[in-house]
Short mmCIF file of C-alpha atoms in Angstrom, two decimals:
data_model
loop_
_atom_site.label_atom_id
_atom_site.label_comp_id
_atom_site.label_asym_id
_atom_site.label_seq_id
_atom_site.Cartn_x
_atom_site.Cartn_y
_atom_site.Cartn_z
CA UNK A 602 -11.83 -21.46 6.31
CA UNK A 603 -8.41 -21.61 4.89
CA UNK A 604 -5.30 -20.55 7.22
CA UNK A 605 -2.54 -18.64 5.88
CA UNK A 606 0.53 -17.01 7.09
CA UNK A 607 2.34 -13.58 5.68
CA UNK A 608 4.79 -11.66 6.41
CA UNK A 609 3.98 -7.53 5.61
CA UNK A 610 6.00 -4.83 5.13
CA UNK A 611 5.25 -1.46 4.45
CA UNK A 612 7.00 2.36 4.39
CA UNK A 613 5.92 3.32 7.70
CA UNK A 614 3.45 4.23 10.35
CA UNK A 615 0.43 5.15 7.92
CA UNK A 616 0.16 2.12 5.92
CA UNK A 617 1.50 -0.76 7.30
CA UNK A 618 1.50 0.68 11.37
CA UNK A 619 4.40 0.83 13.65
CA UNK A 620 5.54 -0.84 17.30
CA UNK A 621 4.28 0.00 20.46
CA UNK A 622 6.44 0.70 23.55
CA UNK A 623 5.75 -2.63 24.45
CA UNK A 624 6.22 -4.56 21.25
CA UNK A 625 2.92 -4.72 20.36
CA UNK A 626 2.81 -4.41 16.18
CA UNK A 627 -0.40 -2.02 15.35
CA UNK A 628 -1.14 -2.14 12.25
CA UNK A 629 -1.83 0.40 9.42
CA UNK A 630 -4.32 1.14 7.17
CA UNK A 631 -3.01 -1.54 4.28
CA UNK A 632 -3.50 -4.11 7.24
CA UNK A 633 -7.23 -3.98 7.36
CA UNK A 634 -7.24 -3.59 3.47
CA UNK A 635 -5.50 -6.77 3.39
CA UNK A 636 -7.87 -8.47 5.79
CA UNK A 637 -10.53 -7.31 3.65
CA UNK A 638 -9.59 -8.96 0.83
CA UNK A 639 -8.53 -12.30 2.95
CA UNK A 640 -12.22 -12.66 4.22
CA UNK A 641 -13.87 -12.89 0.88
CA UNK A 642 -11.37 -14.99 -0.80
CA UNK A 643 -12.63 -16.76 2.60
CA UNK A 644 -8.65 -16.91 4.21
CA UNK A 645 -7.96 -16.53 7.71
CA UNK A 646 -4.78 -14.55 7.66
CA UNK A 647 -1.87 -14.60 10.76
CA UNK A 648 0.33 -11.64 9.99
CA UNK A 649 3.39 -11.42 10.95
CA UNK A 650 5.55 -7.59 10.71
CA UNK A 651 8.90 -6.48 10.14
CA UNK A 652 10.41 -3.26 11.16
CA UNK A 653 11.45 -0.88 8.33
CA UNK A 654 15.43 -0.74 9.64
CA UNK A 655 15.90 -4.06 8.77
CA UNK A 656 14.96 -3.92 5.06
CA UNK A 657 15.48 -0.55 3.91
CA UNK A 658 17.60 1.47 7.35
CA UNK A 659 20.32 1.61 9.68
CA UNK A 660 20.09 -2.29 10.00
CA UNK A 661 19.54 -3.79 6.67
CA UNK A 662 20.14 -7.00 5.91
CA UNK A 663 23.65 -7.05 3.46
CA UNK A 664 23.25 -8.39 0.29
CA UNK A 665 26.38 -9.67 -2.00
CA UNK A 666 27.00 -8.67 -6.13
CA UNK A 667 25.48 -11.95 -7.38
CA UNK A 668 22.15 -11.22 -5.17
CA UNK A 669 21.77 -7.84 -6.77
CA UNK A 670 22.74 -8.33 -9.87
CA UNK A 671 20.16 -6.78 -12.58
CA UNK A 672 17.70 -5.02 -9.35
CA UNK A 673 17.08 -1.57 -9.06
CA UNK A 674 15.01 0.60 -6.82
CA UNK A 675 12.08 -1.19 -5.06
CA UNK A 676 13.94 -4.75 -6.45
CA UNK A 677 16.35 -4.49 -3.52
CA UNK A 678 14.27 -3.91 -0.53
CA UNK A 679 12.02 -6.54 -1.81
CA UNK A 680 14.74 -8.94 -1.95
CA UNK A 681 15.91 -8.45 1.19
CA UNK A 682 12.32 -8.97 2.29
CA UNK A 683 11.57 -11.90 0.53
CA UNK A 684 14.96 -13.29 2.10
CA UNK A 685 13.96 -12.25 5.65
CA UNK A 686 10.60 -13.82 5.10
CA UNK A 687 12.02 -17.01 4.38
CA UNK A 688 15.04 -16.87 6.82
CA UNK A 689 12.13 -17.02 9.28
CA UNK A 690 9.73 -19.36 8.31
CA UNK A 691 7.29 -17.34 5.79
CA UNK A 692 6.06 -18.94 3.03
CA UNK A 693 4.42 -16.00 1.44
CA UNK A 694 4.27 -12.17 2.23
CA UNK A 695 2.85 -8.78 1.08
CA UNK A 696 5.45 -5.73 0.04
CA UNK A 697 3.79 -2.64 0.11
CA UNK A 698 4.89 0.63 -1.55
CA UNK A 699 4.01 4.04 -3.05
CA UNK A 700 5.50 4.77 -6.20
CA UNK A 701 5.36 8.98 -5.42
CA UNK A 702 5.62 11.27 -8.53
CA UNK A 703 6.46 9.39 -11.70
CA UNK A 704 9.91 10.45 -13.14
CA UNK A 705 9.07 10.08 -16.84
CA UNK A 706 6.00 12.24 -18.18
CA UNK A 707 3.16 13.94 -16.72
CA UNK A 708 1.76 12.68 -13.17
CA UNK A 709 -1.61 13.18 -14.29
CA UNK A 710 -1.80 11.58 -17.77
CA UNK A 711 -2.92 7.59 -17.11
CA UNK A 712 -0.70 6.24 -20.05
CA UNK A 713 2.41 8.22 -18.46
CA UNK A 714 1.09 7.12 -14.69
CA UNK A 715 0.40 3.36 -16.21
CA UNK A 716 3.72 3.38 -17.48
CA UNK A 717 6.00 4.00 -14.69
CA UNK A 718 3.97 1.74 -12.34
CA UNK A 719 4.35 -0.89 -14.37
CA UNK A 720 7.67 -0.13 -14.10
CA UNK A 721 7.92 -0.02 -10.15
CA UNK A 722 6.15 -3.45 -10.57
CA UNK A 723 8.52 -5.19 -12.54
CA UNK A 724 11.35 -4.10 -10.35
CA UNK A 725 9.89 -5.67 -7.15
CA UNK A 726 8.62 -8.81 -8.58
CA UNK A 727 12.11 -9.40 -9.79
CA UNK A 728 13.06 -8.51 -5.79
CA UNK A 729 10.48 -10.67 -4.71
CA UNK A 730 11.63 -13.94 -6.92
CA UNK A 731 14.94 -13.60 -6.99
CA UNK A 732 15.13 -16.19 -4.49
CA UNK A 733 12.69 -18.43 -6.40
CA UNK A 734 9.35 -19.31 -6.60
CA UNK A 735 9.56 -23.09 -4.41
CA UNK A 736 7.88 -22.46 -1.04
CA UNK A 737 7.62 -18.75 -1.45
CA UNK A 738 5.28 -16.29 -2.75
CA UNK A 739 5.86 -12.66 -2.65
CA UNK A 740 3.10 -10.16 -3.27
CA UNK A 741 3.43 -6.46 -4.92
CA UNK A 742 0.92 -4.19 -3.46
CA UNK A 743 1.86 -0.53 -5.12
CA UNK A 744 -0.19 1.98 -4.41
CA UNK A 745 0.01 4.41 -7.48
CA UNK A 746 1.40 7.64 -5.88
CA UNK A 747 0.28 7.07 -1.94
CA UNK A 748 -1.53 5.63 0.67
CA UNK A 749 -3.69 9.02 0.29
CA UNK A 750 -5.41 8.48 -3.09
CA UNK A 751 -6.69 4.86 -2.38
CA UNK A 752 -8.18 6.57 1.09
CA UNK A 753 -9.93 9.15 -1.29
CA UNK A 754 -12.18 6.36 -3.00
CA UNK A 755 -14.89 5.15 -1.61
CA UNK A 756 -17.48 8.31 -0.49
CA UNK A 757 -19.43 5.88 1.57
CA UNK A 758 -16.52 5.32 3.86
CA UNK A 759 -16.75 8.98 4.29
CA UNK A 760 -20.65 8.47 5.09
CA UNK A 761 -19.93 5.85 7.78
CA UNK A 762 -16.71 7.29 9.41
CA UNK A 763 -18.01 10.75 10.01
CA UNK A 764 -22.09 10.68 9.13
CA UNK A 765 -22.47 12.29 5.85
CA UNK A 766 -21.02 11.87 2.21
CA UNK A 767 -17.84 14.61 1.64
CA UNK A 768 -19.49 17.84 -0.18
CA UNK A 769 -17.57 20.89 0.19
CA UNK A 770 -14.89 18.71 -1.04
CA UNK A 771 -15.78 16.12 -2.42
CA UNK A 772 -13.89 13.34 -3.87
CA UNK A 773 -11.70 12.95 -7.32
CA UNK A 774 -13.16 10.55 -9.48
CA UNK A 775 -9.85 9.20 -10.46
CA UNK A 776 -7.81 9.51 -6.94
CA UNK A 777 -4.79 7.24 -8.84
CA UNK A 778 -4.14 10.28 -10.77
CA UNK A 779 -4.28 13.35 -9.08
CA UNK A 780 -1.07 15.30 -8.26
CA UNK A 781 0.23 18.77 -7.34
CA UNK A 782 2.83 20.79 -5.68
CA UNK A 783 3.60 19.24 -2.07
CA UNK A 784 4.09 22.58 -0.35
CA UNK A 785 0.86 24.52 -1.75
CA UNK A 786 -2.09 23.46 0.47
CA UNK A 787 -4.67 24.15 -2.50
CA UNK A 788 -2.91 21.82 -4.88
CA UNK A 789 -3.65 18.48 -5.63
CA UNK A 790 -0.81 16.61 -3.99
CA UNK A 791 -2.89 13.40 -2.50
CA UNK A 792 -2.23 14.62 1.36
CA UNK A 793 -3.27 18.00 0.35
CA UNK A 794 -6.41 16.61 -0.98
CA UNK A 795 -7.16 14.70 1.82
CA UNK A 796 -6.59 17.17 4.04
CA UNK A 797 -8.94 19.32 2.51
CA UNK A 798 -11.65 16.66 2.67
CA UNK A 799 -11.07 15.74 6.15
CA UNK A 800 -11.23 19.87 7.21
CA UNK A 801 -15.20 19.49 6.55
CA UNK A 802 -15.41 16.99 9.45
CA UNK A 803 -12.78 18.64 11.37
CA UNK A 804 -10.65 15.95 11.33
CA UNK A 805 -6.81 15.60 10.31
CA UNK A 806 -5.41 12.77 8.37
CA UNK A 807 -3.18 11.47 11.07
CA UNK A 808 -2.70 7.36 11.01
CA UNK A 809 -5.60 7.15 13.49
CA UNK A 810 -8.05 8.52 10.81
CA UNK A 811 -6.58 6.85 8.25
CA UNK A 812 -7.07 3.39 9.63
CA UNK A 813 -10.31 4.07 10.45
CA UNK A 814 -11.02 4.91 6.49
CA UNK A 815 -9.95 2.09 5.56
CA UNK A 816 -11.82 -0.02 7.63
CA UNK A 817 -14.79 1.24 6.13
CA UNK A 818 -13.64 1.32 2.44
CA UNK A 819 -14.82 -1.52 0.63
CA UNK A 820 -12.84 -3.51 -2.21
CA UNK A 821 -14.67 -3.17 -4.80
CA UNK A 822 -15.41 0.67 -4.89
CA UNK A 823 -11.33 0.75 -4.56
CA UNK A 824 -11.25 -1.41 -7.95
CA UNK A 825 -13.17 0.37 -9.49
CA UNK A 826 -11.61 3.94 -8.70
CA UNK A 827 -7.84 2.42 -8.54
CA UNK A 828 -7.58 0.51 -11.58
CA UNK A 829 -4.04 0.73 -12.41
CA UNK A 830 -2.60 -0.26 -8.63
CA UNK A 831 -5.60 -1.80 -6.10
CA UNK A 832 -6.74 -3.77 -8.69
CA UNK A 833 -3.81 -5.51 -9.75
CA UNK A 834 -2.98 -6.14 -5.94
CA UNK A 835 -6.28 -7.49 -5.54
CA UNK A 836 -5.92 -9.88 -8.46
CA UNK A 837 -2.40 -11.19 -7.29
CA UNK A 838 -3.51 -11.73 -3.75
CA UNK A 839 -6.59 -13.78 -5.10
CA UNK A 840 -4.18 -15.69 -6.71
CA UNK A 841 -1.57 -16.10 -3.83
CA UNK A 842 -4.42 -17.10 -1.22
CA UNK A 843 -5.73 -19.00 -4.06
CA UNK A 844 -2.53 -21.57 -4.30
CA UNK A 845 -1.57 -21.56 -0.18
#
């Protein structure tokens, strides 16, 4: 089995996992999506983490005019990822993050959603090559809206987490494109609806539960019901394990 090394980053605690007391890096629910897709492109992955203050807080690596010019938004955490990743001996590395509400249209409509993630894309690929392509190879992984709506996918997961297929709730058929007000519980915001699932098992969606959904979510259900985000990650990460 192939080797490979990566570096991952994420937004926090419930996707790419946080630092124990003692050091120790636990990782998130993205992690074990990650691994998922390493095993059947038949790579054996050593990951390697990097804590959120130093790309995007208090302790952020500085970057000059000439490294920013033309990067906006996600671009410039990316870049100062990519450069931390190969300050440090990575040759390739996964940036994950959630592109929230979209700013332009209606969060619901696919062309509108399709659209701005595309956008989000472009602006961290051109974060994640700014320091060229030789030796490096930087991978977007974008969940469209949140960590949430990927983790409302796959109904089996459901079945094998907590012993029986969501019904009182059950789950959206297009989880990429649901949306709602954040601070009504009976909306459609993507923790709301997850919530609401998880109430039928009497469970809550802290990072405990949500790892353990994603170890039981399989890649190609999440394909198939995230076609705009999970897919494309799943595509470029076949193609990064593809050249290592």
């Amino acid at each position: 089995m192939k080797k490979m090394k990566i570096l991952v980053y994420g937004e926090g605690p419930t996707d790419y996992g946080w630092q124990s007391p003692t050091g120790e890096w636990l990782p998130g629910p993205i992690v074990y999506l990650i691994r998922k897709c390493a095993e059947e492109f038949q790579v054996d992955l050593e990951i390697g983490y990097i804590e959120k203050k130093v790309i995007d807080g208090e302790n952020r690596i500085k970057l000059g005019a000439r490294h920013m010019r033309n990067l906006s938004g996600k671009g410039i955490p990316a870049l100062r990822f990519s450069l931390y990743a190969k300050e440090n001996g990575y040759t390739a590395g996964v940036f994950y993050c959630d592109t929230d509400r979209i700013m332009i249209g209606k969060n619901t409509k696919e062309t509108d959603c399709k659209k701005y993630y595309e956008q989000i894309y472009s602006d961290v690929i051109q974060g994640l090559q700014r320091i060229g392509n030789i030796g490096w190879t930087g991978v977007p992984m974008i969940s469209l809206k949140m960590i949430e709506c990927w983790l409302l996918s796959d109904k089996m997961a459901y079945k094998k987490c907590f012993g029986k297929e969501p019904e009182k709730v059950k789950l959206p058929s297009k989880p990429e494109l649901i949306w709602g007000e954040k601070n009504n519980p009976s909306s459609d915001y993507p923790k709301n609806y997850l919530r609401r699932v998880l109430e039928q098992y009497h469970k809550e969606a802290d990072r405990d539960i949500l790892i353990e959904i994603a170890k039981e979510t399989e890649t190609d259900t999440l394909k198939e019901k995230c076609p705009i985000s999970f897919a494309r990650f799943y595509e470029d990460f076949l193609e990064a394990c593809t050249a290592a």
